[in-house]
Coordinates of C-alpha atoms and ligand atoms in Angstrom, one line a residue:
M248 CA 27.2 13.2 -13.0
K249 CA 27.1 10.1 -15.2
I250 CA 27.1 7.6 -12.2
Y251 CA 24.4 9.5 -10.6
K252 CA 22.4 9.4 -13.5
L253 CA 22.8 5.6 -14.0
L254 CA 21.9 5.1 -10.4
I255 CA 18.5 6.9 -10.7
L256 CA 18.0 4.9 -14.0
S257 CA 18.5 1.5 -12.5
L258 CA 16.5 2.6 -9.7
I259 CA 13.6 3.7 -12.0
V260 CA 13.9 0.2 -13.9
L261 CA 13.9 -1.7 -10.5
G262 CA 10.8 0.6 -9.3
T263 CA 12.4 1.4 -6.2
T264 CA 14.4 4.4 -4.7
C265 CA 17.9 3.2 -3.7
L266 CA 20.1 4.7 -0.9
S267 CA 23.0 3.0 -0.8
A268 CA 25.5 3.2 6.1
Q269 CA 28.5 1.3 6.4
N270 CA 28.6 -1.8 8.0
P271 CA 28.4 -2.5 11.2
I272 CA 26.0 0.3 11.9
V273 CA 26.7 0.5 15.6
R274 CA 30.2 1.2 16.1
N275 CA 30.6 1.9 19.8
Q276 CA 29.2 -1.3 21.4
F277 CA 28.0 -4.5 20.3
S278 CA 24.6 -5.2 19.0
A279 CA 22.4 -8.2 17.6
D280 CA 19.1 -9.4 16.6
P281 CA 18.0 -5.8 14.9
T282 CA 14.1 -5.1 14.4
A283 CA 14.0 -1.9 12.4
R284 CA 10.7 0.0 12.2
V285 CA 9.8 3.1 10.7
F286 CA 8.1 5.7 13.3
N287 CA 7.5 9.2 12.5
G288 CA 9.6 9.5 9.5
K289 CA 12.8 7.9 11.0
V290 CA 14.1 4.4 11.1
Y291 CA 14.3 3.1 14.5
V292 CA 16.4 0.1 15.4
F293 CA 15.7 -2.0 18.3
P294 CA 18.7 -4.6 18.8
S295 CA 19.8 -6.9 21.6
H296 CA 22.8 -5.8 23.3
D297 CA 25.8 -8.2 23.4
I298 CA 28.4 -7.7 26.2
P299 CA 31.4 -9.6 27.1
T300 CA 30.6 -11.7 30.1
P301 CA 31.2 -9.9 33.2
K302 CA 33.9 -11.5 35.3
D303 CA 32.3 -11.5 38.8
Q304 CA 29.1 -13.1 37.2
K305 CA 30.3 -16.8 37.9
Q306 CA 26.8 -18.2 37.3
L307 CA 27.0 -17.6 33.8
R308 CA 28.5 -19.5 30.9
K309 CA 31.7 -17.8 29.4
D310 CA 30.9 -18.9 25.9
W311 CA 27.3 -17.9 25.6
F312 CA 25.2 -15.0 25.0
C313 CA 25.2 -12.1 27.8
M314 CA 22.8 -9.4 27.3
A315 CA 21.6 -7.1 30.4
D316 CA 19.6 -4.3 28.5
Y317 CA 18.3 -2.7 25.7
H318 CA 19.1 0.4 23.5
V319 CA 17.3 2.0 20.8
F320 CA 18.9 3.7 17.4
S321 CA 17.5 6.1 15.1
S322 CA 18.3 7.5 11.7
D323 CA 16.9 9.7 9.0
N324 CA 19.5 9.0 6.4
L325 CA 20.5 5.6 7.3
T326 CA 24.2 6.9 7.5
D327 CA 24.3 8.7 10.9
W328 CA 22.7 7.0 13.8
T329 CA 21.9 8.2 17.2
D330 CA 22.0 6.2 20.3
H331 CA 19.1 7.0 22.5
G332 CA 20.5 5.2 25.4
M333 CA 19.1 2.3 27.5
I334 CA 15.4 1.8 27.4
V335 CA 14.7 -1.4 29.4
A336 CA 17.2 -3.4 31.5
Q337 CA 16.9 -6.6 33.4
N338 CA 17.3 -5.1 37.0
K339 CA 14.4 -2.8 36.4
V340 CA 11.7 -5.5 35.1
K341 CA 9.8 -7.1 38.2
W342 CA 9.3 -10.6 36.6
V343 CA 13.0 -10.8 35.2
D344 CA 15.8 -12.9 36.8
S345 CA 18.1 -10.1 37.2
T346 CA 21.3 -12.3 37.2
S347 CA 20.4 -14.2 34.0
Y348 CA 21.8 -11.4 31.5
S349 CA 19.1 -13.0 28.7
M350 CA 17.5 -10.2 27.3
W351 CA 17.4 -11.8 23.7
A352 CA 15.9 -10.6 20.5
P353 CA 13.3 -7.7 20.9
D354 CA 10.5 -6.1 18.7
C355 CA 8.8 -3.0 19.1
I356 CA 5.4 -1.7 17.4
E357 CA 3.3 1.5 17.5
R358 CA -0.4 1.1 17.9
N359 CA -2.8 4.2 18.8
G360 CA -0.1 6.4 19.5
K361 CA 1.5 4.2 22.2
Y362 CA 4.8 2.3 21.4
Y363 CA 5.0 -1.6 22.7
F364 CA 8.3 -3.1 23.2
Y365 CA 8.4 -7.0 23.5
F366 CA 11.4 -8.6 25.0
P367 CA 12.3 -12.1 26.0
A368 CA 14.2 -12.9 29.2
N369 CA 14.4 -15.7 32.0
K370 CA 11.7 -15.5 34.6
N371 CA 12.8 -15.1 38.1
Q372 CA 9.6 -17.3 39.3
S373 CA 7.8 -20.3 37.7
D374 CA 4.4 -19.6 36.3
A375 CA 1.1 -21.3 37.1
N376 CA 2.1 -24.2 35.0
G377 CA 5.6 -24.7 37.1
R378 CA 7.5 -23.3 34.2
K379 CA 10.4 -20.8 34.7
G380 CA 12.5 -20.4 31.6
F381 CA 12.0 -17.7 28.9
G382 CA 9.0 -15.3 29.1
I383 CA 8.1 -12.4 26.8
G384 CA 7.5 -9.0 28.4
V385 CA 6.2 -5.6 27.1
A386 CA 7.3 -2.3 28.1
I387 CA 5.1 0.7 26.9
A388 CA 6.2 4.2 25.9
D389 CA 4.7 7.3 24.4
K390 CA 7.5 7.9 22.3
P391 CA 9.8 5.4 20.2
E392 CA 12.9 6.3 22.2
G393 CA 11.2 6.1 25.5
P394 CA 11.0 6.2 28.5
Y395 CA 9.3 2.6 28.6
N396 CA 7.4 1.4 31.2
P397 CA 7.8 -2.4 31.8
L398 CA 4.5 -4.4 32.7
P399 CA 5.0 -6.3 36.0
E400 CA 4.2 -9.7 34.2
P401 CA 5.4 -11.2 31.2
I402 CA 2.4 -12.2 28.7
K403 CA 0.4 -15.0 30.0
G404 CA 0.6 -18.3 27.9
V405 CA 3.7 -17.4 26.1
N406 CA 7.0 -19.4 26.7
G407 CA 9.8 -18.6 24.4
I408 CA 12.0 -16.0 22.7
D409 CA 12.4 -13.6 19.9
P410 CA 9.0 -12.1 19.9
N411 CA 7.6 -10.5 16.7
V412 CA 4.6 -8.5 16.3
F413 CA 2.5 -7.8 13.2
I414 CA -0.5 -5.7 12.8
D415 CA -2.7 -6.5 9.7
K416 CA -4.6 -3.9 7.7
D417 CA -7.8 -5.1 9.4
G418 CA -6.2 -4.3 12.7
Q419 CA -5.8 -7.6 14.0
A420 CA -2.3 -7.9 15.9
Y421 CA -0.3 -11.3 15.8
L422 CA 2.6 -12.1 18.2
Y423 CA 5.1 -14.7 16.8
W424 CA 7.9 -16.2 18.7
A425 CA 10.2 -19.2 19.0
L426 CA 10.9 -22.4 21.3
G427 CA 12.0 -25.0 19.0
N428 CA 9.2 -24.5 16.7
I429 CA 7.6 -21.1 15.5
F430 CA 4.4 -20.1 17.3
V431 CA 1.7 -17.6 16.6
A432 CA -1.1 -16.2 18.4
K433 CA -3.6 -13.3 18.1
L434 CA -2.9 -10.3 20.5
K435 CA -6.0 -8.5 22.0
D436 CA -6.3 -4.8 21.3
N437 CA -4.4 -3.9 24.5
M438 CA -1.2 -5.6 22.8
T439 CA -0.5 -7.3 26.0
E440 CA -2.6 -10.5 26.0
L441 CA -3.2 -13.3 23.7
A442 CA -6.6 -13.3 22.2
S443 CA -6.2 -17.1 20.9
E444 CA -4.3 -20.2 21.9
P445 CA -0.7 -20.3 20.7
M446 CA -0.4 -22.4 17.3
I447 CA 2.7 -24.1 15.9
I448 CA 3.3 -22.7 12.3
A449 CA 3.3 -26.0 10.1
N450 CA 5.3 -26.6 7.1
L451 CA 8.5 -25.0 8.4
P452 CA 11.8 -27.2 8.2
Q453 CA 11.7 -30.0 10.7
K454 CA 15.6 -30.5 10.9
G455 CA 17.8 -27.9 12.1
L456 CA 17.2 -25.0 14.8
K457 CA 14.8 -22.4 13.8
E458 CA 14.0 -19.2 15.6
G459 CA 13.8 -15.5 15.0
P460 CA 10.5 -15.3 13.2
F461 CA 9.8 -11.9 11.5
L462 CA 6.7 -11.3 9.4
F463 CA 5.8 -8.7 7.0
E464 CA 3.3 -8.2 4.2
R465 CA 3.9 -6.7 0.7
K466 CA 1.3 -6.7 -1.9
G467 CA -1.0 -9.3 -0.4
I468 CA 1.7 -11.7 0.3
Y469 CA 2.6 -12.6 3.9
Y470 CA 6.5 -13.5 4.3
L471 CA 7.3 -15.2 7.3
T472 CA 11.3 -15.0 7.8
I473 CA 13.4 -17.0 10.1
P474 CA 17.0 -18.0 10.8
H475 CA 17.4 -21.5 10.3
V476 CA 20.4 -24.1 10.6
E477 CA 20.2 -26.0 7.2
N478 CA 24.0 -26.9 7.6
K479 CA 26.0 -26.0 10.5
I480 CA 25.0 -22.2 11.1
E481 CA 22.0 -20.1 10.6
R482 CA 21.0 -18.8 7.3
L483 CA 18.0 -16.3 6.7
E484 CA 15.3 -18.1 5.1
Y485 CA 11.6 -17.2 4.1
A486 CA 8.2 -18.9 3.5
I487 CA 5.0 -17.2 1.9
G488 CA 1.4 -17.4 2.6
N489 CA -1.9 -15.5 2.1
N490 CA -2.9 -15.3 5.9
P491 CA -0.8 -14.1 8.8
M492 CA -1.2 -17.5 10.7
G493 CA -0.3 -19.3 7.6
P494 CA -0.3 -22.0 5.9
F495 CA 3.4 -21.0 4.7
K496 CA 5.2 -22.5 2.2
M497 CA 9.1 -22.3 2.3
A498 CA 10.2 -19.9 -0.5
G499 CA 14.0 -19.4 -0.5
V500 CA 17.0 -18.1 1.1
V501 CA 17.2 -14.3 1.9
M502 CA 21.0 -14.6 3.1
D503 CA 23.6 -17.4 3.1
E504 CA 25.5 -18.5 6.1
S505 CA 28.0 -15.9 7.3
P506 CA 31.0 -15.9 5.6
M507 CA 32.7 -15.0 9.0
N508 CA 31.3 -18.3 10.6
C509 CA 28.8 -16.2 12.9
W510 CA 26.7 -19.1 14.2
T511 CA 23.8 -16.8 14.6
N512 CA 21.8 -14.4 12.2
H513 CA 18.5 -12.4 12.8
Q514 CA 16.6 -10.2 10.5
S515 CA 14.0 -7.7 10.2
F516 CA 12.9 -6.0 6.8
V517 CA 11.7 -2.3 6.7
E518 CA 10.8 0.0 3.6
Y519 CA 12.1 3.7 3.9
K520 CA 11.7 6.3 1.4
G521 CA 10.6 3.5 -1.3
Q522 CA 13.4 1.3 -0.7
C523 CA 13.4 -2.1 1.3
Y524 CA 16.3 -2.9 3.4
L525 CA 17.4 -6.2 5.4
F526 CA 18.8 -5.7 8.8
Y527 CA 20.8 -8.5 10.1
H528 CA 23.9 -9.1 12.2
Q529 CA 27.4 -10.7 12.0
D530 CA 30.3 -10.7 14.2
A531 CA 32.7 -7.9 12.7
Y532 CA 34.1 -6.5 15.8
S533 CA 34.5 -9.9 17.5
P534 CA 35.6 -12.3 14.7
K535 CA 36.8 -14.7 17.5
F536 CA 33.7 -14.7 19.7
D537 CA 30.7 -14.9 17.8
K538 CA 28.5 -14.3 20.9
N539 CA 29.4 -10.6 20.6
R540 CA 27.8 -9.4 17.3
S541 CA 27.1 -6.3 15.5
I542 CA 24.3 -5.3 13.2
C543 CA 24.3 -4.4 9.6
A544 CA 22.0 -3.3 6.9
D545 CA 21.9 -3.8 3.2
S546 CA 19.5 -3.0 0.4
L547 CA 16.9 -5.8 -0.6
F548 CA 15.1 -6.1 -3.8
F549 CA 12.1 -8.3 -4.8
N550 CA 11.5 -10.0 -8.2
S551 CA 8.2 -9.2 -10.0
D552 CA 6.7 -12.7 -8.8
G553 CA 7.1 -11.4 -5.2
T554 CA 10.2 -13.5 -4.5
I555 CA 13.2 -12.1 -2.7
R556 CA 16.3 -11.7 -4.4
K557 CA 19.3 -13.2 -2.0
V558 CA 21.1 -10.4 -0.2
T559 CA 25.1 -10.6 -0.1
P560 CA 26.1 -9.0 3.0
T561 CA 28.4 -5.8 2.2
L562 CA 30.8 -3.9 4.1
R563 CA 29.7 -0.6 2.3
G564 CA 26.0 -1.1 3.7
V565 CA 23.6 1.6 2.7
G566 CA 23.0 5.4 2.9
V567 CA 24.9 8.3 1.1
T568 CA 28.2 9.6 2.8
K569 CA 29.0 13.1 2.5
A570 CA 32.6 13.9 1.2
S571 CA 33.0 16.6 4.0
Q572 CA 32.8 13.5 6.5
K573 CA 35.6 11.1 7.3
I574 CA 35.1 8.5 4.6
E575 CA 36.3 4.8 6.1
I576 CA 37.3 3.6 3.0
D577 CA 38.0 -0.2 4.6
R578 CA 34.2 -0.2 4.2
Y579 CA 34.7 -0.6 0.6
S580 CA 32.5 -1.4 -2.3
L581 CA 35.0 -3.1 -4.4
K582 CA 38.9 -3.4 -4.6
S583 CA 41.4 -4.8 -6.8
Q584 CA 41.9 -8.5 -6.7
T585 CA 45.5 -8.1 -5.9
G586 CA 47.5 -5.5 -3.4
S587 CA 44.6 -4.4 -1.3
S588 CA 43.1 -5.8 1.9
V589 CA 41.5 -4.5 5.1
A590 CA 42.8 -5.0 9.1
F591 CA 41.7 -3.8 12.3
L592 CA 43.7 -0.8 13.3
D593 CA 44.1 -2.1 16.8
S594 CA 43.2 -6.2 16.9
I595 CA 42.4 -5.6 20.5
Q596 CA 40.6 -2.4 20.8
T597 CA 38.2 -3.8 17.7
F598 CA 35.9 -0.5 18.0
N599 CA 38.8 1.7 16.7
G600 CA 37.7 0.2 13.5
W601 CA 39.6 -0.6 10.4
K602 CA 42.2 0.4 7.9
A603 CA 42.5 -0.1 4.3
I604 CA 46.1 -1.5 3.1
L605 CA 47.4 -0.8 -0.5
N606 CA 50.3 -2.8 -1.5
G607 CA 51.3 -3.0 -5.1
P608 CA 51.3 -0.8 -8.2
N609 CA 47.9 0.2 -9.2
A610 CA 46.3 -1.5 -6.2
W611 CA 43.2 0.4 -5.5
I612 CA 39.8 0.5 -3.3
Q613 CA 36.5 1.9 -4.0
Y614 CA 33.9 3.5 -1.9
N615 CA 30.5 4.0 -3.5
T616 CA 27.8 6.8 -3.3
V617 CA 30.0 9.8 -1.8
D618 CA 28.0 13.1 -2.0
F619 CA 30.4 16.1 -3.1
G620 CA 27.5 18.5 -2.9
N621 CA 27.6 21.6 -5.0
N622 CA 29.9 23.8 -3.3
K623 CA 33.6 23.4 -4.3
L624 CA 35.9 21.2 -2.0
K625 CA 39.3 22.7 -2.4
K626 CA 41.2 20.3 -0.2
V627 CA 41.6 16.5 0.5
H628 CA 42.9 15.2 3.9
V629 CA 44.1 11.5 4.0
K630 CA 45.0 9.8 7.5
A631 CA 47.7 7.4 6.3
L632 CA 51.1 5.5 7.1
S633 CA 53.7 4.4 4.8
E634 CA 57.2 3.4 6.0
N635 CA 58.8 4.0 2.7
G636 CA 56.4 6.7 1.4
S637 CA 53.8 6.5 -1.2
T638 CA 51.7 8.4 -3.7
L639 CA 47.9 8.0 -4.0
Q640 CA 45.8 9.2 -6.6
V641 CA 42.1 9.9 -5.9
R642 CA 39.6 9.2 -8.9
L643 CA 35.9 9.3 -9.6
D644 CA 33.5 6.7 -10.4
K645 CA 36.2 4.1 -11.7
A646 CA 39.8 2.9 -11.3
D647 CA 40.8 5.0 -14.3
G648 CA 38.1 7.4 -14.0
Q649 CA 38.5 11.3 -13.5
L650 CA 41.8 12.1 -11.4
I651 CA 40.8 14.9 -8.9
A652 CA 43.8 14.7 -6.6
E653 CA 47.3 13.2 -6.0
I654 CA 48.7 12.7 -2.6
K655 CA 52.3 12.2 -1.6
I656 CA 52.3 10.2 1.9
P657 CA 55.4 11.0 3.5
K658 CA 58.0 8.3 4.8
G659 CA 57.5 7.5 8.3
K660 CA 56.3 4.9 11.0
S661 CA 53.4 6.7 12.5
W662 CA 50.1 8.1 11.2
N663 CA 50.1 11.2 9.4
T664 CA 47.0 13.5 8.1
V665 CA 48.3 14.7 4.8
E666 CA 46.7 17.5 3.0
A667 CA 46.6 17.8 -1.0
K668 CA 44.8 20.1 -3.4
V669 CA 41.7 18.8 -5.1
S670 CA 42.7 19.8 -8.7
K671 CA 39.4 18.9 -10.4
F672 CA 36.2 19.3 -8.3
Q673 CA 32.9 17.6 -9.5
T674 CA 29.6 18.1 -8.1
G675 CA 27.0 15.6 -7.2
I676 CA 27.3 12.0 -6.0
H677 CA 30.3 9.7 -7.1
N678 CA 32.0 6.4 -6.3
L679 CA 35.3 7.4 -4.7
I680 CA 38.5 5.2 -5.8
V681 CA 41.7 5.4 -4.2
V682 CA 44.7 4.1 -6.2
Q683 CA 48.3 3.5 -5.1
K684 CA 50.9 4.6 -7.6
D685 CA 54.0 2.8 -6.6
E686 CA 54.8 -0.4 -4.6
N687 CA 55.4 1.1 -1.2
Q688 CA 52.9 -0.2 1.1
V689 CA 50.3 2.2 2.4
E690 CA 47.7 2.1 5.0
I691 CA 44.8 4.6 5.1
D692 CA 42.5 5.3 8.0
W693 CA 40.0 7.7 6.4
I694 CA 39.7 10.3 3.6
Q695 CA 38.1 13.6 3.9
F696 CA 37.2 16.7 1.7
K697 CA 37.2 20.2 2.9
Ligands
FUB219 O1 20.5 -13.1 20.7 C1 20.4 -14.3 21.2 C2 19.7 -15.1 20.4 O2 20.6 -15.5 19.3 C3 18.5 -14.7 19.7 O3 17.3 -14.4 20.5 C4 18.3 -15.5 18.3 O4 17.5 -15.1 17.6 C5 19.9 -15.5 18.1 O5 20.3 -14.5 17.3

């Protein structure tokens, strides 16, 4: 119980409640540009949906973004996500060029019981000013998961991508979007028309691409967050102000450039059950082609002066994992400096996920925040492979913490699910550590308690 108490204590000090889902959170398709919102007590994520370029679509660039529709996902524990299926598709919106595969970063907001889904896409006709390019459309639903009814025209007066909508405490709604600069305009109460002329937001970096605005307010401070190319690829930056239309002043970096070299990033911020989270994307399932991306979430903390503490992307992500679920320890929190690594189970079928590899005496890998519950779990199952056979120890809280099971992985060239006895069960939430006891390489897919 010690770690659990420590967790609670540190949360009290930070003034927040921390849950600590594995990244990436969508595991059966590519997903990018996540906008997370809390509706009716659940977190809903509205990402864009990357796909590999269909071979028969000769008009499309093979090295570019390819997106034909949107899905919405929800969770009430940030660990288990439900895909509610496709909500808007390019061939179902009257004004969208249905051969453009250009359904980029969306947003969704609730007003008076209606859900307004904003999305950019290429127009199939020029507007009154002779402009084609990207427009921003709205689809409306009675429930966050839809069905959504797309309006027949895009919003008049808006050319650009990456819509974001903010409703201030006085009820005024604002639409932000990007096209070289970051733009803002007031929205009418109907949420589908501009109520003011678009204005370029001043004082943002002049050099380097900026896009993907997301604005939120906390304790009277308005945070305008953007992906910006300061060097070679995008990083997440923010500016602060005391009005939703600015002026804003650049205030820092929320997340550095992707360690995996993913050229884009795209953010949203949400508070859920007292904890703030940053949703963003990387290219975890497609490390060689960064236009097929995957969304992630990590906890976010503020300093007492309102500045944002930089977020380091993790594999572990957020949420509590039940000990009775298959625990993918390759989404580790910590690992030994030597003898431990992670690799795809199948480098072609990357959605099969990853494996942890331990290769050295005392190599270990740690997965935090596992809930063992109150009822005694008697067995542990491990899916593992070891050509020469190996012994694993399962410990709690730290590499030399309480030993709860020892598992002998038999010699063999194929994967086995091996069962062992839990010798010392402990209730509550613990960090789980798997330690190798010999020098024979062992690969681990998952571990589960029964
Ligand atoms: O997903 C396509 C584009 O990449 C988005 O609209 C940008 O924000 C960037 O993430």
